[in-house]
Coordinates of C-alpha atoms and ligand atoms in Angstrom, one line a residue:
M1 CA -21.6 -11.5 17.1
K2 CA -20.6 -8.0 16.1
K3 CA -17.8 -8.1 13.6
R4 CA -14.6 -6.1 14.3
K5 CA -13.9 -3.4 11.8
V6 CA -10.4 -3.3 10.3
L7 CA -9.8 -0.2 8.0
S8 CA -6.7 -0.7 5.7
V9 CA -5.3 2.7 4.5
F10 CA -3.0 2.9 1.6
G11 CA -2.2 5.2 -1.3
T12 CA 0.8 4.3 -3.5
R13 CA 1.5 1.4 -5.9
P14 CA 3.8 -0.6 -3.6
E15 CA 1.4 -0.3 -0.6
A16 CA -1.4 -1.5 -2.7
I17 CA 0.5 -4.5 -4.0
K18 CA 1.4 -5.5 -0.5
M19 CA -1.9 -4.6 1.2
V20 CA -4.6 -5.8 -1.2
P21 CA -3.8 -9.5 -0.5
L22 CA -4.2 -8.8 3.2
V23 CA -7.5 -6.9 2.8
Q24 CA -8.8 -9.9 0.9
E25 CA -7.5 -12.4 3.6
L26 CA -9.3 -10.3 6.3
S27 CA -12.5 -10.2 4.2
A28 CA -12.5 -14.0 4.4
R29 CA -12.5 -14.0 8.2
D30 CA -15.9 -14.4 9.8
G31 CA -15.3 -12.2 12.8
I32 CA -13.8 -9.3 10.8
E33 CA -15.3 -6.6 8.5
S34 CA -12.5 -5.6 6.2
L35 CA -12.7 -2.0 4.8
C36 CA -10.3 -0.3 2.5
C37 CA -9.5 3.4 2.3
L38 CA -7.3 4.8 -0.6
T39 CA -5.7 8.2 0.0
G40 CA -5.0 8.3 -3.8
Q41 CA -1.5 9.6 -3.2
H42 CA -0.9 7.8 -6.5
R43 CA -3.7 7.7 -9.0
Q44 CA -3.0 5.7 -12.2
M45 CA -0.4 3.5 -10.6
L46 CA -2.7 2.7 -7.7
D47 CA -5.8 2.1 -9.8
S48 CA -3.8 -0.4 -11.9
V49 CA -3.1 -2.5 -8.8
M50 CA -6.7 -2.4 -7.7
Q51 CA -7.8 -3.5 -11.1
V52 CA -5.4 -6.4 -11.4
F53 CA -6.4 -7.8 -8.0
G54 CA -10.1 -7.0 -8.5
Q55 CA -10.4 -5.0 -5.3
R56 CA -12.9 -2.2 -4.7
A57 CA -12.2 0.8 -2.4
D58 CA -14.8 1.7 0.3
Y59 CA -13.3 5.2 0.6
D60 CA -11.1 7.2 -1.8
L61 CA -9.6 10.5 -0.7
N62 CA -8.2 11.2 -4.2
I63 CA -5.5 13.6 -2.9
M64 CA -2.9 13.3 -5.7
Q65 CA -1.7 16.5 -7.3
Q66 CA 1.0 16.9 -10.0
Q67 CA 4.4 17.3 -8.5
Q68 CA 2.9 17.2 -5.0
S69 CA 4.9 18.2 -2.0
L70 CA 5.4 16.1 1.1
S71 CA 3.4 18.7 3.1
S72 CA 0.5 18.6 0.7
I73 CA 0.2 14.8 0.7
T74 CA 0.4 14.6 4.5
T75 CA -2.1 17.4 5.2
R76 CA -4.6 16.4 2.6
A77 CA -4.5 12.8 3.7
I78 CA -4.9 13.6 7.4
L79 CA -7.8 15.9 6.7
G80 CA -9.5 13.4 4.5
M81 CA -9.0 10.6 7.0
E82 CA -10.8 12.6 9.7
Q83 CA -14.1 12.1 8.0
V84 CA -13.5 8.5 7.0
I85 CA -12.6 7.5 10.5
S86 CA -15.6 9.3 12.0
E87 CA -17.9 7.6 9.5
A88 CA -16.4 4.1 9.5
A89 CA -15.6 4.0 13.2
P90 CA -13.0 1.2 12.8
D91 CA -11.7 -0.9 15.7
L92 CA -8.2 -1.1 14.1
V93 CA -6.5 0.9 11.3
L94 CA -3.8 -0.8 9.3
V95 CA -1.1 1.1 7.5
H96 CA 1.8 -0.2 5.4
G97 CA 5.5 0.6 5.2
D98 CA 6.9 4.1 5.1
T99 CA 5.2 6.5 2.7
S100 CA 3.5 9.9 3.5
T101 CA 0.2 8.0 3.4
T102 CA 1.5 5.6 6.0
F103 CA 2.4 8.3 8.4
A104 CA -0.7 10.4 7.8
G105 CA -3.0 7.3 8.1
A106 CA -1.3 6.4 11.4
L107 CA -1.4 9.9 12.8
A108 CA -5.1 10.4 11.8
A109 CA -6.0 7.1 13.6
F110 CA -4.0 8.2 16.7
Y111 CA -6.0 11.5 16.8
H112 CA -9.1 9.4 17.1
K113 CA -7.5 7.0 19.6
I114 CA -7.9 4.1 17.2
P115 CA -5.2 1.4 17.6
V116 CA -2.9 1.1 14.6
G117 CA -1.4 -2.0 13.0
H118 CA 1.8 -1.5 11.0
V119 CA 2.5 -3.9 8.2
E120 CA 6.1 -4.1 7.0
A121 CA 7.4 -2.7 10.3
G122 CA 10.9 -2.5 11.6
L123 CA 12.9 -1.8 8.5
R124 CA 15.7 0.7 9.2
T125 CA 18.8 2.4 7.8
Y126 CA 19.2 4.6 10.8
D127 CA 19.9 7.6 8.5
I128 CA 16.9 9.9 8.7
Y129 CA 17.7 11.4 5.3
S130 CA 18.1 8.1 3.4
P131 CA 15.7 7.0 2.3
F132 CA 14.0 10.4 2.6
P133 CA 11.4 10.9 4.0
E134 CA 10.7 7.1 4.4
E135 CA 13.1 6.4 7.3
M136 CA 11.4 9.1 9.4
N137 CA 7.9 8.0 8.4
R138 CA 8.5 4.4 9.6
L139 CA 10.2 5.6 12.8
L140 CA 7.2 7.8 13.7
V141 CA 4.7 5.1 12.8
S142 CA 6.6 2.6 15.1
D143 CA 5.9 5.1 18.0
I144 CA 2.2 5.2 17.2
A145 CA 1.5 1.5 16.4
A146 CA 0.0 -1.1 18.8
L147 CA 0.6 -4.0 16.5
H148 CA 3.9 -4.3 14.5
F149 CA 4.0 -6.9 11.7
A150 CA 7.7 -7.3 11.0
P151 CA 8.6 -9.2 7.8
T152 CA 11.8 -10.7 9.1
P153 CA 13.4 -11.6 12.5
A154 CA 16.0 -8.8 12.0
N155 CA 13.2 -6.2 11.5
A156 CA 11.6 -7.5 14.7
E157 CA 14.9 -7.2 16.5
N158 CA 15.2 -3.5 15.4
L159 CA 11.9 -2.8 17.0
R160 CA 12.8 -4.6 20.2
K161 CA 16.0 -2.6 20.5
E162 CA 14.0 0.5 20.2
A163 CA 11.6 -0.8 22.9
V164 CA 8.5 0.1 20.9
R165 CA 5.2 -0.2 22.7
G166 CA 2.8 -3.0 21.6
E167 CA 3.1 -6.5 20.2
I168 CA 5.6 -7.5 17.6
F169 CA 4.9 -10.4 15.2
V170 CA 7.4 -11.8 12.6
T171 CA 5.2 -12.5 9.6
G172 CA 7.1 -12.5 6.3
N173 CA 6.4 -9.9 3.7
T174 CA 3.0 -9.9 2.0
V175 CA 4.6 -9.2 -1.4
I176 CA 5.7 -12.9 -1.5
D177 CA 2.0 -13.8 -1.0
A178 CA 1.1 -11.4 -3.9
M179 CA 3.6 -13.1 -6.2
K180 CA 1.9 -16.5 -5.8
T181 CA -1.0 -15.1 -8.0
T182 CA 1.0 -13.1 -10.5
V183 CA 3.9 -15.1 -11.8
R184 CA 3.1 -17.7 -14.5
K185 CA 5.3 -19.6 -16.9
D186 CA 2.7 -19.1 -19.8
F187 CA 2.1 -15.4 -19.1
R188 CA 1.6 -13.3 -22.2
F189 CA 2.5 -9.6 -21.9
A190 CA -0.2 -7.1 -22.9
T191 CA 2.5 -4.4 -23.3
Q192 CA 3.6 -4.5 -27.0
T193 CA 7.3 -3.7 -26.2
L194 CA 7.5 -6.6 -23.8
N195 CA 5.7 -9.0 -26.1
A196 CA 8.2 -8.2 -28.9
L197 CA 11.3 -8.8 -26.7
D198 CA 13.4 -11.9 -27.4
F199 CA 14.0 -13.0 -23.8
A200 CA 15.7 -16.2 -24.8
G201 CA 18.1 -14.7 -27.3
R202 CA 18.9 -11.3 -25.6
R203 CA 20.0 -10.4 -22.1
V204 CA 17.2 -8.2 -20.7
I205 CA 18.0 -5.9 -17.8
T206 CA 15.0 -4.5 -15.9
V207 CA 15.6 -1.0 -14.5
T208 CA 13.6 1.2 -12.1
C209 CA 14.7 4.4 -10.4
H210 CA 12.4 6.8 -8.7
R211 CA 13.6 7.7 -5.1
R212 CA 13.4 11.3 -4.0
E213 CA 17.0 11.2 -2.6
N214 CA 18.3 10.2 -6.0
Y215 CA 16.7 13.2 -7.8
G216 CA 19.3 15.3 -9.6
K217 CA 22.9 14.3 -9.9
P218 CA 22.6 10.7 -8.5
M219 CA 19.8 9.8 -10.9
R220 CA 21.7 11.4 -13.8
D221 CA 24.8 9.4 -13.0
I222 CA 22.9 6.2 -12.5
L223 CA 21.1 6.5 -15.8
S224 CA 24.3 7.6 -17.6
A225 CA 25.9 4.4 -16.5
I226 CA 23.0 2.4 -17.8
R227 CA 23.2 4.2 -21.1
T228 CA 26.9 3.1 -21.3
V229 CA 25.9 -0.5 -20.5
A230 CA 23.5 -0.5 -23.4
Q231 CA 25.9 1.2 -25.8
T232 CA 28.7 -1.3 -25.0
H233 CA 26.8 -4.6 -25.1
E234 CA 25.0 -5.4 -28.3
D235 CA 23.2 -8.4 -26.9
V236 CA 21.6 -6.4 -24.0
E237 CA 18.1 -4.8 -23.9
V238 CA 17.3 -2.4 -21.1
V239 CA 13.6 -2.2 -20.1
Y240 CA 12.8 0.7 -17.8
P241 CA 9.1 1.3 -16.9
V242 CA 9.4 4.9 -16.0
H243 CA 7.6 6.1 -12.8
L244 CA 4.9 8.8 -13.5
S245 CA 6.7 11.4 -11.3
P246 CA 7.5 14.3 -13.7
A247 CA 11.0 14.7 -12.1
V248 CA 11.8 11.1 -12.9
R249 CA 10.4 11.2 -16.4
A250 CA 12.3 14.3 -17.4
C251 CA 15.6 12.8 -16.3
A252 CA 14.9 9.4 -17.9
Q253 CA 14.0 11.0 -21.2
E254 CA 17.0 13.4 -21.2
I255 CA 19.5 10.6 -20.6
L256 CA 18.0 7.5 -22.0
G257 CA 15.6 8.8 -24.6
N258 CA 16.5 7.5 -28.1
V259 CA 19.3 5.3 -26.9
P260 CA 19.4 2.1 -29.0
R261 CA 18.4 -1.1 -27.0
V262 CA 16.9 1.0 -24.2
H263 CA 13.1 0.8 -23.9
L264 CA 11.5 3.5 -21.8
I265 CA 8.0 2.5 -21.3
D266 CA 5.1 3.6 -19.1
P267 CA 4.6 1.8 -15.8
V268 CA 3.3 -1.7 -16.3
D269 CA 0.7 -3.4 -14.2
V270 CA 2.0 -5.7 -11.4
E271 CA 1.4 -8.9 -13.2
E272 CA 3.4 -7.7 -16.2
M273 CA 6.2 -6.4 -13.9
H274 CA 6.5 -9.6 -11.9
N275 CA 6.7 -11.7 -15.1
L276 CA 9.1 -9.2 -16.6
I277 CA 11.5 -9.7 -13.6
A278 CA 11.0 -13.5 -13.9
R279 CA 12.3 -13.4 -17.5
S280 CA 15.1 -10.8 -17.1
C281 CA 18.8 -11.5 -16.7
F282 CA 19.0 -9.2 -13.7
V283 CA 17.5 -6.1 -12.2
M284 CA 19.0 -2.6 -11.4
T285 CA 16.8 -0.6 -9.1
D286 CA 16.4 1.8 -6.2
S287 CA 13.0 0.4 -5.4
G288 CA 12.3 -1.3 -2.1
G289 CA 9.8 -3.9 -3.5
L290 CA 12.1 -5.1 -6.3
Q291 CA 14.8 -6.0 -3.8
E292 CA 12.3 -8.5 -2.3
E293 CA 10.7 -9.8 -5.5
A294 CA 13.7 -10.4 -7.7
P295 CA 15.6 -12.6 -5.2
A296 CA 12.5 -14.8 -4.8
L297 CA 12.6 -15.3 -8.6
G298 CA 16.3 -16.1 -8.6
K299 CA 17.3 -12.8 -10.3
P300 CA 20.4 -10.8 -9.2
V301 CA 19.7 -7.2 -8.1
L302 CA 22.0 -4.3 -8.2
V303 CA 20.7 -1.7 -5.7
L304 CA 21.1 1.9 -6.9
R305 CA 21.4 3.4 -3.5
R306 CA 24.0 4.1 -0.8
E307 CA 22.3 1.9 1.8
T308 CA 19.5 -0.5 2.1
E309 CA 17.0 -1.3 4.9
R310 CA 16.7 -4.8 3.4
P311 CA 20.1 -6.4 4.2
E312 CA 18.7 -10.0 4.2
A313 CA 19.1 -10.6 0.5
V314 CA 22.5 -9.0 0.5
A315 CA 23.5 -11.5 3.1
A316 CA 21.9 -14.3 1.0
G317 CA 24.1 -13.1 -1.9
T318 CA 21.4 -12.2 -4.4
V319 CA 21.5 -8.4 -3.9
R320 CA 24.5 -6.1 -4.2
L321 CA 24.5 -2.5 -3.1
V322 CA 26.3 -0.6 -5.9
G323 CA 25.6 3.0 -4.8
V324 CA 24.8 5.9 -7.1
E325 CA 28.2 6.9 -8.7
Y326 CA 28.6 6.5 -12.4
A327 CA 31.7 4.3 -12.2
D328 CA 30.3 2.0 -9.5
V329 CA 27.0 1.4 -11.2
L330 CA 28.8 0.7 -14.5
A331 CA 31.3 -1.7 -12.8
G332 CA 28.4 -3.5 -11.1
A333 CA 26.6 -4.1 -14.3
N334 CA 29.7 -5.0 -16.3
A335 CA 30.7 -7.6 -13.6
L336 CA 27.3 -9.4 -14.1
L337 CA 27.5 -9.2 -17.9
E338 CA 31.1 -10.1 -18.4
N339 CA 31.9 -12.5 -15.5
P340 CA 29.7 -15.7 -15.6
A341 CA 31.0 -16.8 -12.2
A342 CA 30.0 -13.5 -10.7
Y343 CA 26.6 -13.8 -12.3
D344 CA 26.1 -17.4 -11.2
A345 CA 27.1 -16.6 -7.6
M346 CA 24.2 -14.1 -7.4
A347 CA 21.6 -15.9 -9.6
H348 CA 19.9 -18.3 -7.1
A349 CA 16.5 -18.1 -5.5
A350 CA 16.5 -16.7 -2.0
N351 CA 13.4 -16.1 0.0
P352 CA 14.5 -14.3 3.2
Y353 CA 11.4 -12.1 3.0
G354 CA 8.6 -14.6 3.2
D355 CA 7.0 -17.9 2.4
G356 CA 3.7 -16.7 1.0
K357 CA 1.8 -17.0 4.3
A358 CA 2.3 -13.5 5.6
C359 CA -1.3 -12.4 5.2
K360 CA -2.6 -15.4 7.0
R361 CA -0.2 -14.7 10.0
I362 CA -1.2 -11.1 10.1
A363 CA -4.9 -11.9 10.0
D364 CA -4.4 -14.5 12.7
A365 CA -2.5 -12.0 14.9
I366 CA -5.4 -9.5 14.4
E367 CA -7.9 -12.1 15.4
W368 CA -5.8 -12.9 18.5
H369 CA -5.6 -9.2 19.3
F370 CA -9.5 -9.0 19.2
G371 CA -9.8 -12.2 21.4
L372 CA -11.2 -14.2 18.4
R373 CA -8.3 -16.7 18.5
P374 CA -6.7 -18.3 21.6
C375 CA -3.0 -18.1 20.6
R376 CA -0.6 -16.0 18.7
P377 CA 0.3 -17.1 15.2
E378 CA 3.4 -19.2 14.4
E379 CA 6.3 -16.9 13.5
F380 CA 7.9 -16.8 10.0
H381 CA 11.4 -18.3 10.0
Q382 CA 14.0 -17.8 7.3
Ligands
UD1_401 C1 6.0 7.6 -3.2 C2 6.5 7.4 -1.8 C3 7.8 6.5 -1.9 C4 7.4 5.2 -2.7 C5 6.9 5.6 -4.0 C6 6.4 4.3 -4.7 C7 6.3 9.3 -0.3 C8 6.9 10.5 0.3 N1 7.0 8.7 -1.2 O1 7.0 8.4 -3.9 O2 8.1 6.1 -0.6 O3 8.6 4.5 -2.9 O4 5.7 6.4 -3.9 O5 6.3 4.5 -6.1 O6 5.3 8.9 0.2 N2 2.3 10.5 -10.2 C9 1.3 10.4 -11.2 N3 0.5 9.3 -11.2 C10 0.7 8.3 -10.3 C11 1.7 8.4 -9.4 C12 2.5 9.5 -9.3 O7 1.1 11.3 -12.0 O8 -0.1 7.3 -10.4 C13 3.1 11.7 -10.2 C14 2.4 12.9 -9.7 O9 2.9 14.1 -10.3 C15 3.0 13.0 -8.2 C16 4.4 12.5 -8.5 O10 4.3 11.5 -9.4 O11 2.9 14.3 -7.7 C17 5.1 12.0 -7.2 O12 4.3 11.1 -6.5 P1 4.6 11.0 -4.9 O13 3.6 10.0 -4.3 O14 4.6 12.3 -4.3 O15 6.1 10.5 -4.8 P2 6.7 9.1 -5.3 O16 8.1 9.5 -5.8 O17 5.8 8.4 -6.1
UDP402 N1 6.0 -2.2 -10.2 C1 5.0 -2.4 -11.1 N2 5.0 -1.7 -12.3 C2 6.1 -1.0 -12.7 C3 7.2 -0.9 -11.8 C4 7.1 -1.5 -10.5 O1 4.0 -3.0 -10.8 O2 6.1 -0.5 -13.8 C5 5.9 -2.9 -8.9 C6 7.1 -3.7 -8.5 O3 7.0 -5.0 -9.0 C7 7.0 -3.6 -7.0 C8 6.4 -2.3 -6.7 O4 5.8 -1.9 -7.9 O5 6.0 -4.6 -6.5 C9 7.5 -1.3 -6.3 O6 7.0 -0.1 -6.3 P1 7.9 1.2 -6.3 O7 9.2 0.9 -6.9 O8 7.1 2.3 -6.9 O9 8.1 1.6 -4.8 P2 9.0 1.1 -3.6 O10 8.9 -0.4 -3.5 O11 10.4 1.6 -3.9 O12 8.5 1.8 -2.4

């Protein structure tokens, strides 16, 4: 029997963390040939994930440039994909989430009339400028996709309300699958700063902040509030693995460089990151992925944004949206540090985003789509 070819396209760190487990699940299916194309929108941060999961790329467009513009990522990825799609001739192209790679990958597949499967579909803020450009990327991909893999029932409901074409499956988020292999009680950090931290005796706050809509004043205000937190709590250590974006690094260095008890470190690999979260007191972040991971590990999250497309953990009580104003960010952190009842109310494990079986459900749905399986997969329930 001729195998069906599935080409997974991704290019940034979070896409890789959430797609490699799926690429590997698809490789284990007899009727499927699983191929993987990196756009290389990120370089070091992407390669780090591939290395941790032991995954090789079949194609690599290597498009990253320093301080790249949205137009440059999108055009270079679409042009590169043209040749890959002609050569690989896939039966299905999979994209993930909402990056420029996601949109370019889906559009390139559409230009070749190849059906698209969208992993992590249906997340919405309904503000096209927040997150920017991600909200528009995911809206556009929802118009192109034939298969929509929604992590949660609410994500699926968003897609139904928009009357998107194609099939919708509620699968859970593949990041919870990834965490099954990364988090270990006896994990030893390779990063010296992390290895030297006294997680039992100190309160460690893990911080990440990188979103384009936070560049400038919001990011300066957020990081200034975090500086005040470190300066006013002697038992606190702030660990901030700083994204490689030059705009982010300049701001982090300017405001948090040389502040006692603040550790600015290079991005760490995904195993180190997941185990860092697991040992932290709480997380402050504007990242999407951390809003899913930390609740699964029972760690409170303060979201450094005005809105979130991930309301499920807010409803579960483990995530709070604190916004981007200095006073609000400071008050949010102080509440968790100074009010044990407020901390305890947020510090419980919640898994609204998955049960670790998302990759299996997505692979089953793809087999069903190809007629290799008689029925649709069971849906993920919270
Ligand atoms: C991108 C995604 C964002 C996602 C984020 C995850 C878009 C528009 N944005 O934003 O949705 O949340 O990735 O991290 O798709 N750089 C390096 N090495 C790396 C990675 C980045 O040097 O491994 C530097 C480069 O100078 C690059 C810059 O960071 O130009 C910005 O990268 P880019 O992918 O354009 O934007 P992100 O902010 O990473
Ligand atoms: N992450 C990592 N190393 C780091 C910082 C983050 O491995 O130094 C992981 C994190 O655990 C999560 C993902 O990267 O799985 C989130 O990526 P990012 O914040 O870059 O993007 P977003 O999720 O906001 O799109």
